[in-house]
Amino acid sequence: MTEPLLRVDGLKTHFLTRAGTVKAVDGVSLRLDRGEILGLVGESGSGKSVTGQSILGLVDPPGRVVGGRVLFQGEDLVGAGEKRLRAIRGRRIAMIFQDPMMTLNPVLSIGTQMVEAVQAHEKVGRAEAWERSRRALVRVGIASPDERLAAYPHQFSGGMRQRVAIAIALLHSPDLIIADEPTTALDVTIQAQILFEVQKLCRETGTALIWVTHDLAVVSALADRVAVMYAGRVVETGTVAEIIGNPRHPYTRGLLESVPSRNRRGVPLRSIPGMTPSVLDLPEGCAFHPRCDRSTGACTVMPELSGEREDRAWRCWNPVAAEARGDAA
Amino acid sequence: MTAAPIVELDGLTKRFSRKLDVVERFARRLGATIDDRAVQAVSGVDLSIAEGEVVGLVGESGCGKSTLGRMVAGILPPSAGTLRWHGRDLRELSPADRHHANLKIQMVFQDPMASLNPRLRVADIVGEAPVVHGLVPRREAEAYVAALLRQVGLDPAYLRRYPHQFSGGQRQRIGIARALAVKPDVLVCDESVAALDVSIQAQIINLFMRLREELSLTYLFISHDLGVVEHISDRTAIMYLGRIVELAPTPELFDKPNHPYAKALLDEAPRVSVEKRRFAPIRGEIPSPLDPPSGCAFHPRCPHAMPLCSAERPALREIAPRRWSACHLNETTGP
């Protein structure tokens, strides 16, 4: 097997708080090839966003990466110095956040911010940087880019701002984009436009993408592979067809059955009982076992991630039987 | 529908206007023509909700669905149009009857943290209204609240806790218990499950459906999430820029939407599916309600727009039994 673009190995990010150590990410391993789209799925507090931030060394104190490796094209980013990380951020790995109003500076025009982003990594003239910014805006489907470059963030709608954020991420044709819930705040028709552009861009440029989200429906339409997270760990990973069509971890199955769908109209949803455990006080062993209908005595010991392949595995002592599930609408 | 309508909206309209400032008033006195800047959030909505029915109201941000819900719940007064309760115009009721009608329609909000007073205990949050309205004597309030908490799936031992001591899903249950405390017949749920995680959302949806059976409630269920609305509602109304563009029994609407906007919305809603798909989105943005397009508000984004669409606004017409749609295409080609 060739060396993947990104390999995350046993990543641990802990937050040392007064109330105790929060193990937000506790031994996460992922791999991503060139041009591949990975959906990183989980509910609030599962550690999906912190995983994305840890890859780029963007975790704020009191959070700290305390273990594991992030190998990007063979180079370990966990031990890398701030200077090296700055050279990589934005240029080789770009990030898109949920709220573009937080990433864009409200007092600078879009053009100024984009030119700044180009010149941060490359010695190019202002005119050339401007032209590159213009082309990036056209690529994400923004009409009349010259006027838009002169405008300020507040003059844009939410969907347009997110397009600008994507355009900025594309400026240096990065090898990898990490997108943290970028369409969660958007309306359905606008979300569809963004997904359309992203899908097209990844196909055209061969950029790999990690799409962090809680929305299984978005992931199933967009991603190639999925990793499901629960309480700081990956509990199941596989291709979209495998995860949606034949989930093996009871949590994944529970998530899928919680989504209202056409086939189950009017009948009660099979919800997962209980709630997500506090990360300060995780249950012993498999963190899901108190909510799980398949749990046995074995579940008080943490199961290892195991399965058919390295990228088709689950972390469960009593996995759901391998069978074709017919009700995925 | 055989059941009598419990709530009827007739041409319900809400305008929000900004008062002119000093300079503008002065300019107007000097002869300049300056209009009040008004946003028509809801324009002439007709809707009748039958007893025991669940009507889903879907639309994107700014379409007026929340404003409509607030008018139904009596939180916002309509600018025009009438709201009838059991067939009687609310404005013509005696004060006592109107008061009674208002109590019978309650609202469950989106963000339970913003709608629960952080400084009150659960016993007071839920128990205050029924005591004030004389439904329950004060000394029995605690037992009453305990029973309500049990009904929404919370441990009555939580009576003395404050809202911040609960998770999001539990807080939403408290919000529901508070709405139920005054024994309403109608619940207006405004994005009541939108802020919750998928697994918790399913629990709350199930709770809504169970309560409907137990208390024979009627719901106006407002959401941007098509999957949720399809799951829970008997009829669905789709709003665009302040108007209902399509209204039909839920299975028919989701199987065969008639209005081009309804089609686009349904096509683009992501569904959990093993098939990878290409997104083919409709172009353009949602127009500003400050400056709505002429004619049909959807025509600038509509793939089937004709000259007529920008000239004349199509009326919401019954195109088949119990199916309503507001589109000129139905007149030229038939449904």
Short mmCIF file of C-alpha atoms in Angstrom, two decimals, chain B residues 179-307:
data_model
loop_
_atom_site.label_atom_id
_atom_site.label_comp_id
_atom_site.label_asym_id
_atom_site.label_seq_id
_atom_site.Cartn_x
_atom_site.Cartn_y
_atom_site.Cartn_z
CA ALA B 179 -46.45 24.37 27.60
CA LEU B 180 -48.61 21.45 28.75
CA ALA B 181 -49.07 22.87 32.24
CA VAL B 182 -52.04 25.04 31.26
CA LYS B 183 -53.79 22.11 29.54
CA PRO B 184 -53.63 23.40 25.97
CA ASP B 185 -55.41 21.91 22.96
CA VAL B 186 -52.95 23.25 20.39
CA LEU B 187 -49.15 23.29 20.52
CA VAL B 188 -47.16 25.52 18.19
CA CYS B 189 -43.69 23.96 17.97
CA ASP B 190 -41.19 26.36 16.46
CA GLU B 191 -38.06 24.44 15.45
CA SER B 192 -38.45 22.51 18.68
CA VAL B 193 -36.04 19.74 17.76
CA ALA B 194 -33.62 21.72 15.58
CA ALA B 195 -30.99 22.35 18.25
CA LEU B 196 -30.79 18.75 19.43
CA ASP B 197 -28.42 15.92 18.51
CA VAL B 198 -29.87 13.25 16.24
CA SER B 199 -30.32 10.61 18.94
CA ILE B 200 -31.94 13.10 21.34
CA GLN B 201 -34.04 14.58 18.53
CA ALA B 202 -35.58 11.16 17.95
CA GLN B 203 -36.51 10.91 21.63
CA ILE B 204 -38.27 14.29 21.55
CA ILE B 205 -40.10 13.50 18.29
CA ASN B 206 -41.34 10.29 19.88
CA LEU B 207 -42.44 12.28 22.93
CA PHE B 208 -44.44 14.69 20.75
CA MET B 209 -46.15 11.77 19.04
CA ARG B 210 -46.95 10.02 22.32
CA LEU B 211 -48.39 13.22 23.85
CA ARG B 212 -50.54 13.70 20.79
CA GLU B 213 -52.13 10.31 21.42
CA GLU B 214 -52.47 10.73 25.18
CA LEU B 215 -53.81 14.28 25.24
CA SER B 216 -55.36 14.45 21.74
CA LEU B 217 -53.31 17.52 20.91
CA THR B 218 -53.27 19.48 17.67
CA TYR B 219 -49.87 20.64 16.42
CA LEU B 220 -48.59 23.36 14.18
CA PHE B 221 -45.10 21.96 13.69
CA ILE B 222 -42.67 24.50 12.26
CA SER B 223 -39.34 23.25 11.00
CA HIS B 224 -36.77 23.67 8.27
CA ASP B 225 -36.03 19.94 8.46
CA LEU B 226 -38.05 18.14 5.82
CA GLY B 227 -37.36 14.71 7.27
CA VAL B 228 -38.80 15.66 10.65
CA VAL B 229 -41.89 17.26 9.12
CA GLU B 230 -42.49 14.31 6.83
CA HIS B 231 -42.26 11.99 9.78
CA ILE B 232 -44.63 13.79 12.12
CA SER B 233 -47.23 15.74 10.16
CA ASP B 234 -50.51 14.82 8.48
CA ARG B 235 -50.49 17.82 6.16
CA THR B 236 -47.57 19.98 5.12
CA ALA B 237 -47.50 23.62 4.09
CA ILE B 238 -44.48 25.04 2.30
CA MET B 239 -43.80 28.76 2.68
CA TYR B 240 -41.70 31.03 0.52
CA LEU B 241 -41.25 34.71 1.27
CA GLY B 242 -44.29 35.15 3.48
CA ARG B 243 -46.78 33.06 1.53
CA ILE B 244 -47.85 29.44 1.43
CA VAL B 245 -46.89 28.13 -2.00
CA GLU B 246 -48.07 24.58 -1.53
CA LEU B 247 -50.30 22.79 0.96
CA ALA B 248 -51.17 19.10 0.75
CA PRO B 249 -51.44 15.86 2.70
CA THR B 250 -47.86 14.97 3.63
CA PRO B 251 -47.44 11.68 1.71
CA GLU B 252 -48.81 13.23 -1.50
CA LEU B 253 -46.71 16.34 -1.17
CA PHE B 254 -43.49 14.41 -0.59
CA ASP B 255 -44.22 11.91 -3.34
CA LYS B 256 -45.30 14.38 -5.96
CA PRO B 257 -44.67 18.02 -5.15
CA ASN B 258 -46.44 20.41 -7.49
CA HIS B 259 -44.86 23.82 -6.95
CA PRO B 260 -41.37 24.24 -8.48
CA TYR B 261 -40.05 25.54 -5.16
CA ALA B 262 -41.44 22.54 -3.29
CA LYS B 263 -39.80 20.27 -5.88
CA ALA B 264 -36.45 22.03 -5.53
CA LEU B 265 -36.61 21.91 -1.75
CA LEU B 266 -37.40 18.20 -1.69
CA ASP B 267 -34.78 17.36 -4.30
CA GLU B 268 -32.05 19.12 -2.41
CA ALA B 269 -32.74 17.93 1.08
CA PRO B 270 -29.96 15.45 1.80
CA ARG B 271 -31.23 12.01 2.73
CA VAL B 272 -29.42 9.14 4.31
CA SER B 273 -28.73 6.95 1.33
CA VAL B 274 -26.11 4.55 0.11
CA GLU B 275 -26.16 6.05 -3.33
CA LYS B 276 -23.76 8.85 -3.95
CA ARG B 277 -25.47 11.66 -5.71
CA ARG B 278 -24.74 14.76 -7.66
CA PHE B 279 -26.19 17.94 -6.35
CA ALA B 280 -27.98 19.98 -8.97
CA PRO B 281 -28.98 23.00 -6.97
CA ILE B 282 -31.33 25.78 -7.95
CA ARG B 283 -29.47 29.00 -8.58
CA GLY B 284 -29.69 32.20 -6.68
CA GLU B 285 -30.37 33.32 -3.19
CA ILE B 286 -33.51 33.74 -1.16
CA PRO B 287 -34.71 37.27 -1.98
CA SER B 288 -34.96 39.90 0.71
CA PRO B 289 -38.47 40.44 2.07
CA LEU B 290 -37.64 44.18 2.07
CA ASP B 291 -37.70 44.12 -1.69
CA PRO B 292 -39.64 41.08 -2.87
CA PRO B 293 -39.70 40.24 -6.60
CA SER B 294 -42.80 41.18 -8.55
CA GLY B 295 -45.40 38.56 -9.38
CA CYS B 296 -44.49 35.13 -8.08
CA ALA B 297 -41.70 35.64 -5.52
CA PHE B 298 -39.96 32.50 -6.73
CA HIS B 299 -39.79 33.45 -10.41
CA PRO B 300 -36.16 34.72 -10.47
CA ARG B 301 -34.97 31.26 -9.33
CA CYS B 302 -37.59 29.17 -11.07
CA PRO B 303 -36.52 26.98 -14.01
CA HIS B 304 -40.03 27.17 -15.53
CA ALA B 305 -40.61 30.91 -15.22
CA MET B 306 -42.75 32.50 -17.95
CA PRO B 307 -43.44 36.19 -18.65
#
